[in-house]
Coordinates of C-alpha atoms and ligand atoms in Angstrom, one line a residue:
M1 CA 50.2 -7.3 -11.9
A2 CA 47.0 -9.3 -11.0
A3 CA 44.3 -8.6 -13.4
R4 CA 41.6 -6.2 -12.1
K5 CA 38.2 -8.1 -11.7
P6 CA 35.6 -6.4 -14.1
L7 CA 32.9 -4.3 -12.5
Q8 CA 29.8 -5.9 -11.6
Y9 CA 26.2 -4.0 -11.7
T10 CA 23.1 -4.3 -9.7
L11 CA 19.9 -2.4 -9.7
A12 CA 18.7 -1.0 -6.0
L13 CA 15.7 0.2 -4.9
L14 CA 14.9 2.5 -2.0
K15 CA 11.1 1.9 -1.5
P16 CA 8.3 3.9 -1.0
D17 CA 8.5 4.1 2.6
I18 CA 12.2 5.1 2.5
C19 CA 11.3 8.1 0.1
A20 CA 8.3 9.3 1.9
N21 CA 10.8 10.9 4.1
P22 CA 13.1 13.3 1.7
L23 CA 16.1 12.9 4.6
L24 CA 16.3 9.2 3.9
P25 CA 17.8 8.7 0.3
P26 CA 20.7 11.7 0.5
K27 CA 21.5 9.5 3.9
I28 CA 21.1 5.9 2.0
I29 CA 23.1 7.2 -0.9
D30 CA 26.2 8.3 1.5
T31 CA 26.0 5.0 3.3
I32 CA 26.2 3.2 -0.1
R33 CA 29.1 5.3 -1.3
A34 CA 31.0 4.7 1.9
R35 CA 30.5 0.6 1.3
E36 CA 32.4 1.3 -1.9
L37 CA 29.3 1.0 -4.3
N38 CA 29.4 3.6 -7.1
V39 CA 25.9 5.2 -7.7
L40 CA 26.1 5.3 -11.5
E41 CA 22.5 6.3 -12.2
Q42 CA 19.4 7.3 -9.9
K43 CA 16.0 8.1 -10.8
P44 CA 12.7 9.0 -9.0
L45 CA 9.6 6.9 -10.1
L46 CA 6.0 6.2 -9.7
W47 CA 4.4 3.2 -10.8
S48 CA 1.4 2.1 -11.9
Q49 CA 0.0 -1.4 -10.8
A50 CA 0.9 -2.6 -14.3
D51 CA 4.3 -1.7 -13.8
A52 CA 4.6 -3.4 -10.0
E53 CA 3.0 -6.7 -11.5
A54 CA 5.4 -6.8 -14.3
F55 CA 8.6 -6.2 -12.1
Y56 CA 7.4 -8.8 -9.4
G57 CA 5.9 -11.0 -11.7
E58 CA 8.0 -13.9 -10.6
H59 CA 5.9 -13.9 -7.3
R60 CA 2.6 -13.8 -8.9
G61 CA 0.4 -16.0 -7.1
K62 CA 2.0 -15.7 -3.5
F63 CA -0.2 -14.8 -0.8
F64 CA 1.8 -11.5 -0.6
F65 CA 2.1 -10.7 -4.2
E66 CA -0.9 -8.0 -3.9
R67 CA 0.2 -6.3 -0.9
L68 CA 3.7 -6.0 -2.3
C69 CA 2.3 -4.3 -5.7
G70 CA -0.2 -2.2 -3.5
Y71 CA 3.2 -1.2 -1.5
M72 CA 5.4 -0.3 -4.4
T73 CA 2.4 1.8 -6.0
S74 CA 1.6 3.5 -2.6
G75 CA 4.4 6.6 -3.5
P76 CA 7.4 7.2 -5.0
F77 CA 10.6 5.3 -5.0
M78 CA 14.0 5.3 -6.6
A79 CA 15.8 3.1 -8.6
L80 CA 20.0 3.2 -8.9
V81 CA 22.3 1.6 -10.8
L82 CA 25.3 0.3 -8.5
S83 CA 28.4 -0.9 -9.4
S84 CA 31.6 -2.5 -7.7
P85 CA 33.5 -5.7 -8.1
N86 CA 30.9 -8.0 -6.2
A87 CA 28.1 -5.3 -6.5
I88 CA 25.2 -7.8 -6.4
K89 CA 26.5 -9.6 -3.2
D90 CA 27.8 -5.9 -1.6
W91 CA 24.4 -4.7 -2.2
R92 CA 22.3 -7.5 -1.0
A93 CA 24.4 -7.5 2.1
L94 CA 24.3 -4.1 2.7
I95 CA 20.7 -4.2 3.0
G96 CA 20.1 -7.5 4.7
P97 CA 17.4 -10.2 4.7
T98 CA 14.0 -10.0 3.1
H99 CA 12.5 -10.1 6.9
P100 CA 13.1 -6.9 9.1
V101 CA 12.3 -8.7 12.0
R102 CA 14.4 -11.4 11.3
A103 CA 17.1 -8.8 9.9
R104 CA 17.1 -7.1 13.5
I105 CA 18.0 -10.3 15.2
N106 CA 20.7 -11.9 12.7
A107 CA 22.0 -8.6 11.0
P108 CA 21.2 -5.5 12.9
D109 CA 23.6 -3.3 10.6
T110 CA 21.6 -3.9 7.6
L111 CA 19.8 -1.8 6.0
R112 CA 16.5 -3.4 6.1
A113 CA 17.3 -4.2 10.0
L114 CA 17.4 -0.1 10.4
Y115 CA 14.6 0.8 8.5
G116 CA 12.2 -1.9 7.2
L117 CA 8.8 -1.8 8.6
T118 CA 7.4 -5.1 7.8
D119 CA 8.1 -8.1 5.6
T120 CA 6.5 -6.7 2.7
R121 CA 7.6 -3.0 3.6
N122 CA 11.1 -3.9 3.9
S123 CA 12.2 -0.7 2.4
F124 CA 14.7 -2.1 -0.4
H125 CA 15.5 -4.3 -3.0
G126 CA 18.7 -5.7 -4.4
S127 CA 19.1 -7.9 -8.0
D128 CA 19.9 -11.6 -6.7
S129 CA 21.5 -12.6 -9.8
P130 CA 23.8 -11.5 -12.8
E131 CA 20.8 -12.2 -15.1
N132 CA 18.3 -10.5 -12.9
A133 CA 20.3 -7.3 -12.5
R134 CA 20.8 -7.3 -16.4
Q135 CA 17.1 -7.4 -16.5
E136 CA 16.1 -5.2 -13.8
I137 CA 18.8 -2.5 -15.2
E138 CA 17.3 -3.2 -18.3
F139 CA 13.8 -2.7 -17.0
F140 CA 14.5 0.8 -15.4
F141 CA 17.3 2.5 -17.5
K142 CA 16.6 1.8 -20.8
D143 CA 19.7 3.4 -22.4
F144 CA 22.1 1.9 -19.6
H145 CA 23.8 -1.0 -21.5
I146 CA 26.3 -2.9 -19.1
D147 CA 28.4 -4.2 -22.0
A148 CA 29.3 -0.7 -22.9
H149 CA 30.4 0.5 -19.4
Q150 CA 32.6 -3.0 -19.0
K151 CA 35.0 -2.0 -22.2
Ligands
GTP201 N1 2.4 -18.2 4.4 C1 1.4 -16.8 5.0 N2 2.6 -16.3 5.7 C2 1.4 -14.9 5.9 C3 0.2 -14.6 5.3 N3 -0.2 -13.4 5.9 C4 0.6 -12.9 6.6 N4 1.9 -14.0 6.4 C5 3.4 -13.8 7.1 O1 3.0 -13.2 8.2 C6 3.9 -12.1 8.2 C7 3.2 -10.8 8.9 O2 1.7 -10.3 7.9 P1 1.8 -8.7 8.2 O3 1.5 -8.4 9.5 O4 0.6 -8.8 7.3 O5 3.1 -8.1 7.6 P2 3.4 -7.7 6.7 O6 2.5 -8.2 5.1 O7 4.7 -7.8 6.0 O8 2.9 -6.2 6.5 P3 2.1 -5.3 5.3 O9 3.4 -4.0 5.3 O10 0.9 -5.1 6.1 O11 1.6 -6.1 4.3 C8 3.7 -11.6 6.4 O12 4.5 -10.8 5.9 C9 4.1 -12.8 5.9 O13 5.4 -13.3 6.3 C10 -0.6 -16.0 4.5 O14 -1.5 -15.7 4.2 N5 0.1 -16.8 4.3
ADP202 N1 6.6 -13.6 3.4 C1 6.6 -12.3 2.6 N2 5.5 -11.6 3.5 C2 5.3 -10.3 2.9 N3 6.1 -9.9 2.3 C3 7.1 -10.5 1.8 C4 7.1 -11.8 1.9 N4 8.4 -12.3 1.2 C5 8.7 -11.2 0.4 N5 7.9 -10.3 0.5 C6 7.8 -8.8 -0.4 O1 8.2 -9.3 -1.7 C7 9.5 -8.7 -2.1 C8 10.3 -9.9 -3.1 O2 10.6 -11.3 -2.5 P1 12.1 -11.8 -2.7 O3 12.6 -11.9 -3.9 O4 11.8 -12.9 -2.0 O5 13.1 -10.9 -1.2 P2 13.9 -10.1 -1.8 O6 13.5 -8.5 -2.1 O7 14.8 -9.8 -0.3 O8 15.0 -10.8 -3.0 C9 10.1 -8.3 -0.5 O9 11.2 -7.3 -1.0 C10 9.2 -8.0 0.1 O10 8.8 -6.8 -0.3
MG203 MG1 14.2 -11.1 -5.0

């Protein structure tokens, strides 16, 4: 009997443009589950400028940093913890490339192709590495400990 691969966890954000339409988050969550990603945690949030600058600190100084923080503090959004054997890759494959215009050309079935508005307002976030997933989950869900779930 092959040993089961341990579950992997990732942080997903449904950004303010998605959450501005109350019909969309439930629809997106159905799509997430249909792709065999488990939704372990979810919560609505409204960020301050300081929260946005802390989370996206890696992009400070880039030309889009201010507009990114302005977008992410423009309204309520939703944070989720997703799990599957390859949750990081699975969720990033489902949301597609960063730039919606490119997504519509190269990956038309992805969520950013379907819902993304502009390069900044691209509707979704997904952790891009196991270490970032750990940090990003901790950022939003202080009481969620990956190790406890992997026992
Ligand atoms: N390198 C560089 N690219 C830029 C700059 N300003 C805009 N762009 C690029 O041009 C794209 C389109 O610009 P915008 O029309 O402002 O689109 P956007 O920033 O995604 O849209 P907003 O949601 O309005 O911020 C941006 O996403 C960037 O990829 C800049 O100052 N430097
Ligand atoms: N060239 C750009 N123009 C405008 N906004 C951008 C650009 N690149 C990235 N962003 C914004 O910054 C966020 C973080 O960028 P990055 O980590 O490179 O992409 P991803 O979210 O796909 O991991 C993106 O989701 C997007 O909202
Ligand atoms: Mg990123």
